[in-house]
Short mmCIF file of C-alpha atoms in Angstrom, two decimals:
data_model
loop_
_atom_site.label_atom_id
_atom_site.label_comp_id
_atom_site.label_asym_id
_atom_site.label_seq_id
_atom_site.Cartn_x
_atom_site.Cartn_y
_atom_site.Cartn_z
CA THR A 626 207.42 -99.58 98.57
CA ALA A 627 208.43 -96.03 97.73
CA LYS A 628 210.26 -93.49 100.16
CA SER A 629 210.60 -89.97 99.60
CA VAL A 630 214.47 -88.54 99.25
CA THR A 631 215.29 -85.69 100.89
CA ASN A 632 217.24 -82.97 98.21
CA ASN A 633 219.94 -81.13 100.10
CA VAL A 634 221.10 -80.09 96.18
CA ALA A 635 221.31 -75.32 96.83
CA ALA A 636 220.22 -74.10 94.03
CA PRO A 637 222.44 -72.73 91.34
CA SER A 638 223.89 -69.16 92.47
CA PRO A 639 224.39 -66.57 89.22
CA VAL A 640 227.53 -65.83 88.41
CA TYR A 641 228.88 -61.98 87.67
CA ILE A 642 229.74 -61.72 83.51
CA SER A 643 230.56 -57.99 82.39
CA SER A 644 229.21 -54.32 83.21
CA VAL A 645 228.92 -52.03 80.71
CA ILE A 646 227.79 -48.09 79.59
CA GLU A 647 226.00 -47.44 76.45
CA ASN A 648 226.31 -44.84 74.47
CA ALA A 649 222.42 -43.98 74.03
CA THR A 650 222.44 -44.46 77.95
CA PRO A 651 225.50 -42.62 79.72
CA SER A 652 223.97 -42.36 82.97
CA ARG A 653 223.02 -45.67 83.22
CA LEU A 654 225.74 -49.24 84.22
CA GLU A 655 223.93 -52.81 82.91
CA MET A 656 225.45 -55.85 85.32
CA THR A 657 225.49 -59.03 82.87
CA TYR A 658 224.29 -62.30 85.43
CA ASP A 659 224.42 -65.76 83.75
CA LEU A 660 221.29 -66.61 85.35
CA THR A 661 217.90 -64.97 84.93
CA LEU A 662 217.39 -63.11 88.55
CA ALA A 663 214.23 -62.72 90.58
CA ASN A 664 213.23 -58.81 91.02
CA VAL A 665 214.06 -58.67 94.12
CA VAL A 666 216.07 -55.58 94.46
CA PRO A 667 218.76 -54.54 97.22
CA ALA A 668 219.72 -51.30 98.63
CA ALA A 669 221.58 -48.10 96.20
CA THR A 670 224.14 -48.68 99.16
CA ALA A 671 224.75 -52.44 97.88
CA PHE A 672 227.00 -51.44 94.68
CA THR A 673 230.52 -49.11 94.71
CA VAL A 674 230.13 -46.89 91.07
CA LYS A 675 233.38 -45.56 90.94
CA VAL A 676 233.80 -42.59 87.84
CA ASN A 677 238.19 -42.02 87.37
CA SER A 678 238.67 -43.34 90.90
CA VAL A 679 235.70 -40.97 92.22
CA THR A 680 232.62 -42.44 93.71
CA ARG A 681 229.76 -41.69 91.54
CA THR A 682 226.01 -41.84 93.64
CA VAL A 683 223.82 -44.60 92.48
CA SER A 684 220.47 -43.09 92.37
CA SER A 685 218.19 -46.51 91.92
CA VAL A 686 218.16 -49.77 90.83
CA ALA A 687 216.35 -52.27 88.62
CA ILE A 688 216.67 -56.00 87.49
CA SER A 689 215.95 -56.24 83.94
CA GLY A 690 215.97 -60.47 82.90
CA THR A 691 220.18 -61.55 84.16
CA LYS A 692 220.42 -57.54 84.17
CA VAL A 693 220.98 -55.33 87.32
CA LEU A 694 220.40 -51.41 86.01
CA LEU A 695 221.78 -48.76 87.56
CA THR A 696 220.98 -45.60 87.24
CA LEU A 697 223.99 -42.86 88.08
CA ALA A 698 223.84 -39.71 89.65
CA SER A 699 224.84 -38.05 86.63
CA SER A 700 226.05 -39.12 83.10
CA VAL A 701 230.22 -40.63 82.20
CA VAL A 702 231.13 -38.99 78.97
CA ASN A 703 233.68 -40.72 76.61
CA GLY A 704 237.44 -41.56 78.24
CA ASP A 705 235.73 -42.20 81.71
CA ALA A 706 237.49 -44.81 83.57
CA VAL A 707 234.37 -46.55 85.05
CA THR A 708 234.68 -49.97 88.13
CA VAL A 709 231.61 -51.51 90.24
CA ALA A 710 232.01 -53.99 92.82
CA TYR A 711 228.61 -55.61 94.83
CA THR A 712 228.36 -56.56 98.58
CA LYS A 713 225.93 -58.93 99.41
CA PRO A 714 223.60 -56.89 101.77
CA ALA A 715 221.82 -59.19 104.56
CA ALA A 716 218.57 -57.50 103.04
CA ASN A 717 217.51 -58.14 99.52
CA PRO A 718 220.31 -59.78 97.89
CA LEU A 719 220.64 -60.53 94.38
CA GLN A 720 218.91 -64.20 93.79
CA THR A 721 217.04 -66.34 90.99
CA ALA A 722 213.84 -67.40 91.27
CA ALA A 723 214.84 -70.53 93.01
CA GLY A 724 217.03 -68.62 95.48
CA GLY A 725 220.50 -68.85 94.21
CA GLN A 726 222.43 -65.65 95.40
CA ALA A 727 224.74 -63.68 93.95
CA ALA A 728 228.48 -63.63 95.92
CA SER A 729 229.85 -59.84 96.67
CA LEU A 730 232.64 -59.02 93.82
CA THR A 731 235.53 -55.91 93.84
CA ALA A 732 235.36 -53.75 91.55
CA LYS A 733 234.90 -54.19 88.10
CA SER A 734 236.12 -52.43 84.93
CA VAL A 735 232.86 -51.38 82.82
CA THR A 736 233.39 -51.39 79.16
CA ASN A 737 232.71 -47.90 78.26
CA ASN A 738 230.93 -47.35 75.79
CA VAL A 739 229.80 -43.08 75.41
CA ALA A 740 231.02 -41.95 72.22
CA ALA A 741 232.83 -38.74 71.93
CA PRO A 742 230.95 -35.37 71.33
CA SER A 743 231.25 -34.26 67.74
CA PRO A 744 231.22 -30.54 66.91
CA VAL A 745 229.05 -28.67 65.33
CA TYR A 746 228.91 -26.46 63.02
CA ILE A 747 228.09 -22.79 64.50
CA SER A 748 228.53 -20.20 61.53
CA SER A 749 231.24 -18.11 59.17
CA VAL A 750 232.31 -14.88 58.25
CA ILE A 751 234.83 -13.17 56.01
CA GLU A 752 236.45 -10.00 58.00
CA ASN A 753 236.90 -6.68 56.83
CA ALA A 754 240.64 -7.10 58.34
CA THR A 755 241.41 -10.49 55.61
CA PRO A 756 239.43 -10.31 52.45
CA SER A 757 240.76 -13.75 51.24
CA ARG A 758 240.43 -15.91 54.46
CA LEU A 759 236.84 -17.28 56.07
CA GLU A 760 236.75 -18.44 59.45
CA MET A 761 233.61 -21.31 60.00
CA THR A 762 233.22 -21.52 64.02
CA TYR A 763 232.08 -25.13 65.69
CA ASN A 764 231.34 -25.46 68.81
CA LEU A 765 234.01 -27.32 70.12
CA THR A 766 237.52 -27.34 70.22
CA LEU A 767 239.07 -29.00 66.93
CA ALA A 768 243.24 -31.75 66.49
CA ASN A 769 245.14 -30.34 64.38
CA VAL A 770 243.78 -32.94 61.66
CA VAL A 771 243.46 -30.58 59.00
CA PRO A 772 240.94 -32.09 55.94
CA ALA A 773 242.37 -31.79 52.06
CA ALA A 774 241.24 -28.14 50.23
CA THR A 775 238.46 -30.67 48.24
CA ALA A 776 236.77 -31.26 51.02
CA PHE A 777 235.52 -27.41 51.01
CA THR A 778 233.21 -25.90 48.48
CA VAL A 779 232.98 -22.08 48.43
CA LYS A 780 230.98 -19.85 46.55
CA VAL A 781 231.07 -16.09 45.79
CA ASN A 782 227.81 -15.16 44.23
CA SER A 783 227.42 -18.54 43.44
CA VAL A 784 230.48 -19.40 40.95
CA THR A 785 232.86 -21.69 42.95
CA ARG A 786 235.92 -19.53 44.04
CA THR A 787 239.23 -22.21 44.82
CA VAL A 788 240.08 -23.01 48.24
CA SER A 789 243.97 -22.66 48.55
CA SER A 790 244.65 -23.72 51.69
CA VAL A 791 243.54 -25.03 55.27
CA ALA A 792 244.19 -24.03 58.77
CA ILE A 793 242.85 -25.73 62.06
CA SER A 794 243.19 -22.54 65.09
CA GLY A 795 241.31 -23.84 68.00
CA THR A 796 237.39 -23.76 67.15
CA LYS A 797 237.71 -21.85 63.81
CA VAL A 798 238.64 -23.75 60.40
CA LEU A 799 240.25 -21.19 58.21
CA LEU A 800 240.09 -21.51 54.38
CA THR A 801 242.26 -19.59 52.49
CA LEU A 802 240.81 -18.40 48.91
CA ALA A 803 242.49 -17.88 45.19
CA SER A 804 241.38 -13.66 45.44
CA PRO A 805 239.78 -11.50 47.97
CA VAL A 806 235.97 -11.12 48.71
CA VAL A 807 234.69 -7.72 48.19
CA ASN A 808 232.14 -5.67 49.20
CA GLY A 809 228.20 -7.17 48.64
CA ASP A 810 229.47 -10.00 47.30
CA ALA A 811 227.00 -13.62 48.34
CA VAL A 812 229.04 -16.52 49.22
CA THR A 813 227.80 -20.32 51.35
CA VAL A 814 230.30 -22.99 52.39
CA ALA A 815 229.82 -26.90 52.16
CA TYR A 816 231.74 -29.57 54.17
CA THR A 817 232.28 -32.30 52.17
CA LYS A 818 233.50 -35.52 55.26
CA PRO A 819 236.65 -36.77 53.98
CA ALA A 820 238.01 -40.57 54.22
CA ALA A 821 241.38 -39.36 55.69
CA ASN A 822 241.54 -36.17 58.05
CA PRO A 823 238.52 -34.97 58.74
CA LEU A 824 237.52 -32.02 60.96
CA GLN A 825 237.83 -33.84 64.13
CA THR A 826 238.20 -33.31 68.42
CA ALA A 827 241.13 -35.00 70.04
CA ALA A 828 239.00 -36.77 71.37
CA GLY A 829 237.77 -38.07 68.52
CA GLY A 830 234.42 -36.87 67.80
CA GLN A 831 234.38 -36.25 64.51
CA ALA A 832 232.25 -33.09 62.70
CA ALA A 833 229.55 -34.10 59.73
CA SER A 834 229.34 -33.17 56.60
CA ILE A 835 227.49 -29.68 55.95
CA THR A 836 225.30 -28.53 52.58
CA SER A 837 226.49 -24.93 51.39
CA GLN A 838 225.49 -22.91 54.83
CA ASN A 839 225.40 -18.96 53.85
CA VAL A 840 228.55 -16.60 55.08
CA ILE A 841 228.49 -13.58 57.02
CA ASN A 842 230.26 -11.45 54.10
CA ASN A 843 231.73 -8.62 56.83
CA CYS A 844 234.05 -6.72 53.73
CA SER A 845 233.58 -2.36 53.48
CA PRO A 846 232.73 -1.08 50.36
CA VAL A 847 236.25 -0.09 48.41
CA THR A 848 237.60 3.76 49.60
CA ASN A 849 237.41 6.04 46.71
CA GLN A 850 241.23 7.54 46.50
CA PRO A 851 240.29 11.56 46.37
CA PRO A 852 241.86 13.54 43.49
CA LEU A 853 245.33 15.35 43.75
CA VAL A 854 245.40 18.62 42.62
CA THR A 855 248.61 21.44 42.89
CA ILE A 856 248.46 24.62 41.57
CA THR A 857 251.61 25.38 39.26
CA SER A 858 250.99 29.00 39.22
CA PRO A 859 251.73 31.91 39.82
CA THR A 860 254.19 30.73 42.27
CA LYS A 861 254.53 32.44 45.57
CA SER A 862 257.29 34.30 44.62
CA LEU A 863 255.66 36.45 42.33
CA THR A 864 253.73 40.13 42.71
CA PHE A 865 251.78 41.93 40.40
CA THR A 866 250.81 45.30 39.82
CA GLU A 867 247.37 46.59 39.94
CA PRO A 868 245.41 46.21 37.89
CA ALA A 869 246.28 42.90 36.98
CA THR A 870 245.50 39.64 34.82
CA ILE A 871 246.23 36.62 36.76
CA THR A 872 246.46 33.20 35.32
CA VAL A 873 246.06 30.19 37.96
CA GLU A 874 246.40 26.99 36.01
CA ALA A 875 246.61 24.66 37.89
CA THR A 876 247.52 19.60 37.78
CA ALA A 877 245.18 17.00 39.23
CA SER A 878 244.87 14.03 38.63
CA ASP A 879 243.39 10.40 40.24
CA ALA A 880 244.80 6.78 40.64
CA ASP A 881 240.86 5.45 40.43
CA GLY A 882 238.86 7.32 38.12
CA SER A 883 239.15 10.79 37.02
CA VAL A 884 238.42 14.36 37.17
CA VAL A 885 235.09 15.98 36.57
CA LYS A 886 236.08 19.77 37.32
CA VAL A 887 239.16 21.97 39.11
CA GLU A 888 237.54 24.85 40.73
CA PHE A 889 239.98 28.30 41.31
CA TYR A 890 239.08 30.26 44.54
CA SER A 891 240.72 33.33 46.25
CA SER A 892 239.94 33.42 49.68
CA ASN A 893 236.45 31.99 49.84
CA SER A 894 235.19 33.80 46.09
CA LYS A 895 234.93 31.59 43.51
CA LEU A 896 236.74 32.85 40.54
CA GLY A 897 235.80 30.21 38.00
CA GLU A 898 235.62 26.50 36.47
CA THR A 899 237.18 24.59 33.80
CA THR A 900 235.93 21.11 33.56
CA SER A 901 238.46 20.27 31.13
CA LEU A 902 242.18 20.75 30.62
CA PRO A 903 244.20 22.62 30.52
CA TYR A 904 243.41 23.47 34.28
CA SER A 905 243.62 27.33 34.05
CA TYR A 906 241.70 30.30 34.61
CA ALA A 907 242.26 33.53 33.32
CA TRP A 908 241.52 36.54 36.93
CA LYS A 909 241.48 40.03 35.10
CA ASN A 910 241.20 43.47 36.77
CA VAL A 911 242.87 42.20 40.46
CA MET A 912 243.19 45.69 42.43
CA ALA A 913 246.00 45.88 45.34
CA GLY A 914 245.91 43.64 48.13
CA VAL A 915 247.09 39.87 49.66
CA TYR A 916 245.75 36.87 48.18
CA SER A 917 245.04 33.18 49.36
CA ILE A 918 244.54 31.39 45.45
CA TYR A 919 243.90 27.71 45.88
CA ALA A 920 241.80 24.79 43.77
CA ILE A 921 239.47 22.25 44.22
CA ALA A 922 239.66 18.78 42.24
CA THR A 923 236.45 16.96 42.22
CA ASP A 924 236.80 13.31 41.27
CA ASN A 925 234.02 10.62 39.36
CA SER A 926 232.48 9.85 42.70
CA GLY A 927 232.32 13.00 44.34
CA SER A 928 235.59 13.15 46.65
CA LYS A 929 237.35 17.03 46.43
CA THR A 930 240.65 18.02 47.63
CA VAL A 931 241.87 21.72 48.56
CA SER A 932 245.57 22.01 46.94
CA GLU A 933 247.59 24.31 49.47
CA ALA A 934 247.13 27.91 48.76
CA VAL A 935 249.72 30.02 46.88
CA THR A 936 249.88 33.78 48.66
CA VAL A 937 249.32 36.38 45.74
CA ILE A 938 250.54 40.14 46.77
CA VAL A 939 249.01 42.98 44.10
CA GLU A 940 250.51 46.32 44.68
CA LYS A 941 249.31 49.42 43.64
CA SER A 942 250.63 51.13 40.50
CA ALA A 943 252.13 54.26 42.16
CA GLN A 944 253.57 52.38 45.64
CA ALA A 945 252.16 54.19 48.29
CA VAL A 946 253.90 54.17 51.86
CA ASN A 947 252.36 51.54 54.61
CA LYS A 948 250.82 53.21 57.45
CA LEU A 949 252.17 50.70 60.42
CA PRO A 950 248.37 48.95 62.44
CA VAL A 951 248.26 50.14 66.03
CA ILE A 952 248.13 47.60 68.94
CA ASP A 953 247.11 47.83 72.79
CA ILE A 954 247.44 44.78 74.84
CA THR A 955 244.75 44.41 78.42
CA TYR A 956 243.99 41.18 80.49
CA ALA A 957 241.27 40.42 82.62
CA THR A 958 240.37 37.61 85.05
CA PRO A 959 236.81 36.26 83.45
CA GLY A 960 234.54 36.14 86.25
CA LYS A 961 237.13 37.69 89.23
CA SER A 962 238.43 40.87 90.10
CA GLY A 963 241.40 41.84 91.83
CA LYS A 964 244.88 40.06 91.10
CA PRO A 965 245.32 36.99 89.53
CA LYS A 966 246.33 34.23 91.40
CA LYS A 967 247.74 30.41 90.97
CA HIS A 968 245.06 28.23 88.67
CA ASP A 969 243.31 31.68 87.55
CA ASN A 970 242.20 31.56 83.80
CA ILE A 971 243.85 35.18 82.20
CA THR A 972 242.45 36.14 78.72
CA LEU A 973 244.60 38.04 76.54
CA LYS A 974 242.74 40.93 74.44
CA ALA A 975 244.45 43.32 71.46
CA SER A 976 242.92 46.60 70.37
CA VAL A 977 244.05 45.96 66.81
CA TYR A 978 243.79 48.51 63.59
CA ASP A 979 245.37 49.02 60.26
CA PRO A 980 244.76 53.14 58.66
CA ASP A 981 245.20 51.74 55.38
CA GLY A 982 244.81 48.44 55.31
CA THR A 983 243.64 44.83 57.26
CA ILE A 984 245.05 43.01 60.02
CA LEU A 985 246.48 39.71 58.66
CA ASN A 986 247.13 38.32 62.17
CA VAL A 987 248.04 39.25 65.46
CA GLU A 988 250.77 36.95 67.50
CA PHE A 989 251.00 37.05 71.85
CA LYS A 990 254.34 36.70 73.32
CA SER A 991 255.21 35.86 76.87
CA GLY A 992 259.12 36.97 76.62
CA ASP A 993 260.65 35.66 73.83
CA LEU A 994 257.90 32.81 73.84
CA THR A 995 255.07 32.38 71.12
CA LEU A 996 252.02 31.56 73.14
CA ALA A 997 249.48 32.27 70.04
CA ILE A 998 249.11 33.47 65.81
CA VAL A 999 245.14 34.80 65.78
CA ASP A 1000 244.49 35.35 62.40
CA ALA A 1001 240.52 36.88 62.53
CA ALA A 1002 239.32 39.55 65.49
CA PRO A 1003 238.05 39.86 68.26
CA TYR A 1004 242.27 38.59 68.58
CA VAL A 1005 241.86 37.30 71.88
CA TYR A 1006 244.03 34.06 73.90
CA THR A 1007 244.01 32.80 76.93
CA LEU A 1008 246.20 30.77 78.93
CA GLN A 1009 245.68 28.36 81.02
CA ASP A 1010 245.66 26.97 84.58
CA ILE A 1011 248.82 29.92 85.28
CA ASP A 1012 251.40 29.69 87.53
CA THR A 1013 252.77 31.65 89.52
CA GLY A 1014 255.35 33.66 88.52
CA THR A 1015 255.43 37.22 86.66
CA TYR A 1016 254.80 37.22 82.63
CA VAL A 1017 255.98 39.80 80.32
CA ILE A 1018 253.77 39.33 77.50
CA THR A 1019 253.42 41.20 74.03
CA ALA A 1020 251.06 41.51 71.08
CA ILE A 1021 252.94 41.54 67.69
CA ALA A 1022 250.05 43.07 64.74
CA THR A 1023 251.25 41.90 61.05
CA ASP A 1024 248.86 43.96 58.38
CA ASN A 1025 248.43 42.86 55.27
CA LEU A 1026 251.70 43.91 53.34
CA TYR A 1027 253.43 41.70 56.55
CA ALA A 1028 254.11 45.46 58.21
CA SER A 1029 254.01 45.49 61.55
CA THR A 1030 254.21 46.73 65.27
CA VAL A 1031 255.57 45.37 68.62
CA SER A 1032 252.48 46.47 71.53
CA SER A 1033 253.49 48.04 74.63
CA PRO A 1034 254.37 45.12 76.96
CA ILE A 1035 252.16 44.87 79.78
CA VAL A 1036 253.21 42.36 83.11
CA ILE A 1037 251.47 40.40 84.87
CA ASP A 1038 252.22 38.89 88.05
CA VAL A 1039 250.04 35.72 89.39
CA THR A 1040 250.76 34.43 93.34
CA GLU A 1041 249.94 31.82 95.19
CA ASN A 1042 247.03 33.89 96.91
CA GLY A 1043 246.12 36.74 94.63
CA GLU A 1044 247.26 39.25 96.76
CA ASN A 1045 249.15 42.42 95.66
CA PRO A 1046 252.88 41.90 95.51
CA ALA A 1047 255.41 44.25 98.02
CA ILE A 1048 255.01 47.97 96.76
CA ILE A 1049 258.54 49.23 95.22
CA SER A 1050 258.83 52.58 94.57
CA LEU A 1051 261.63 53.31 91.98
CA SER A 1052 263.03 56.62 90.84
CA PRO A 1053 264.28 58.15 88.63
CA ASN A 1054 262.24 56.29 85.88
CA PRO A 1055 263.08 56.87 82.59
CA ASN A 1056 266.39 57.46 84.25
CA ASN A 1057 269.79 56.39 82.02
CA GLY A 1058 270.67 53.00 84.35
CA GLN A 1059 271.22 54.97 87.74
CA PHE A 1060 268.19 55.09 90.09
CA ALA A 1061 267.10 53.85 93.77
CA ILE A 1062 264.44 51.91 94.85
CA ASP A 1063 262.34 51.26 98.14
CA ILE A 1064 260.51 48.88 99.48
CA GLN A 1065 257.73 49.28 101.45
CA SER A 1066 256.05 46.13 102.60
CA GLU A 1067 255.29 43.67 104.88
CA GLU A 1068 256.91 41.29 103.75
CA PRO A 1069 258.91 39.26 106.19
CA ASP A 1070 263.03 40.09 107.04
CA VAL A 1071 264.32 37.67 104.39
CA GLU A 1072 267.24 37.60 102.09
CA LYS A 1073 265.59 38.70 98.88
CA ARG A 1074 266.95 37.76 95.57
CA ILE A 1075 266.77 41.23 92.36
CA ARG A 1076 266.57 41.13 88.93
CA VAL A 1077 266.21 43.35 85.77
CA VAL A 1078 265.63 41.82 82.57
CA ASP A 1079 264.18 42.60 79.31
CA LEU A 1080 261.42 42.03 77.05
CA SER A 1081 262.35 38.88 75.83
CA GLY A 1082 262.69 37.37 79.82
CA LYS A 1083 266.60 37.25 79.45
CA THR A 1084 268.41 38.39 83.19
CA ILE A 1085 270.05 41.77 82.65
CA TYR A 1086 271.33 42.07 86.76
CA GLU A 1087 271.23 39.74 89.74
CA ASP A 1088 272.09 40.21 93.09
CA ILE A 1089 270.76 39.53 96.71
CA MET A 1090 269.70 41.97 99.61
CA ALA A 1091 270.30 41.18 102.93
CA ASP A 1092 267.44 40.69 104.87
CA TYR A 1093 267.73 43.76 106.98
CA GLU A 1094 268.04 45.87 103.08
CA ASN A 1095 265.26 48.01 101.97
CA HIS A 1096 266.46 50.36 100.15
CA ARG A 1097 269.19 49.83 97.34
CA GLU A 1098 270.90 52.23 94.55
CA PHE A 1099 272.16 50.76 91.20
CA ASP A 1100 274.13 51.93 87.95
CA LEU A 1101 272.80 49.84 85.48
CA SER A 1102 273.79 52.85 82.39
CA PHE A 1103 275.88 50.15 80.03
CA THR A 1104 272.69 49.29 79.74
CA VAL A 1105 270.45 49.49 75.80
CA SER A 1106 267.87 51.63 75.48
CA GLY A 1107 264.39 50.28 75.91
CA THR A 1108 262.04 48.96 78.89
CA TYR A 1109 262.69 47.10 81.26
CA ILE A 1110 261.56 44.96 84.39
CA LEU A 1111 262.77 44.43 88.53
CA LEU A 1112 261.60 41.43 89.84
CA ILE A 1113 262.07 41.52 94.19
CA SER A 1114 261.59 37.42 95.44
CA ASP A 1115 262.20 35.27 97.85
CA GLU A 1116 262.97 31.40 97.62
CA THR A 1117 259.45 30.23 96.79
CA ARG A 1118 257.69 33.16 95.19
CA ILE A 1119 258.37 36.59 93.00
CA PHE A 1120 256.59 39.07 95.69
CA GLY A 1121 257.05 42.26 94.00
CA THR A 1122 257.51 44.31 90.30
CA LYS A 1123 258.42 47.33 88.89
CA LYS A 1124 258.56 48.88 85.26
CA PHE A 1125 261.35 51.52 84.23
CA ILE A 1126 262.78 52.79 81.14
CA LYS A 1127 266.30 53.29 80.28
CA ARG A 1128 267.33 56.52 78.25
#
């Protein structure tokens, strides 16, 4: 009769075939076996995934037919080297419905099908500094693979503009145009991906074709060149006698347009104008004085240019003797009283008038150094942040006929703390160069330096006084007549001055 037979044939075990990461799911690793697997899910710790030799955490595990689906903690990118290993666990090993269990496997290479990212077009611009260059910007750095110029279509005001050359620089594509763009042009650019040398990254991601895109036009309006104008007559050397008729002539031109008007001025007073060649004006019945004549040219764009001024002198018909201007100079330390000290601002003020004319300017001088020339009242100048020392200040007034008067000098002693300098008595004063001094001071007994300078600051005498000396006699009879300054100082500062006159 039939007898039961014990069947000890084991269920077949699923065998690992391969693994892959697809471009559509870069954070999922798919392991494929040769048999359908039961929905028995091992712990994530049973799998070891490494990306570029660094372990990548497996977040979850799922079974689907012959596949084991491992979800990774972060996505894989193009070019990553990936491996996967499986260690058969005691609980819930990979198995078939019949109970055949998959064996452990050491690290296996995983096919990485994740594609390189493609560069994406962002924008285009033409800058004012380079009006013949169109810059296209992408979101990724591009490889130095240069497409043919025919891959790009640039239109300016709907008319195709030839692309002369193409260059790649980082994320930019630089298109050189056959002619520059100007302010107000409407520009578009398009790119048709070519079969050879398409725009791409170093990883091989290729840029897609783009239809016409608006280009930002940063070109500034063309700057109008101002006209040129010059007074040709009268010249600076001409002198007239009142009542004078002076014909003022000018040349004028405009490089990028035309001259529409030339106006003639004397100082701020308009004499007349002309709108056509020759550019001239007859100035009649001009009385004695000094006049500054200039012309202003206006071009067709409204730009104006002022010519260099020409000074014209008109003399009186019976030339009278010119009277010299009168000038006096004072100083003050604004907002302060007492002697000036280091870092103060000192304001110089000249009181000046001309008995028979007008003042042309006042020149302030320190010794032979010109500090400033002031052309109009009030005639003031401020010495800023002055240093210690003794300053011999004069002012020169020049009248409308160029006659000048030099003021009497003022001596400004600037010390560290503004204290009065030592008291020096000097007698006789005025003198013939022979005089004596006495120093009345509580200064420490130190060796003193004596110096005598003229009003230009030139030293004409220099000597040393011993620390115990407070009296000294001088013989400077060899000097020329004039005003001099005697200065006494120690190693660090001038602590006494005296002005005297040598007959």
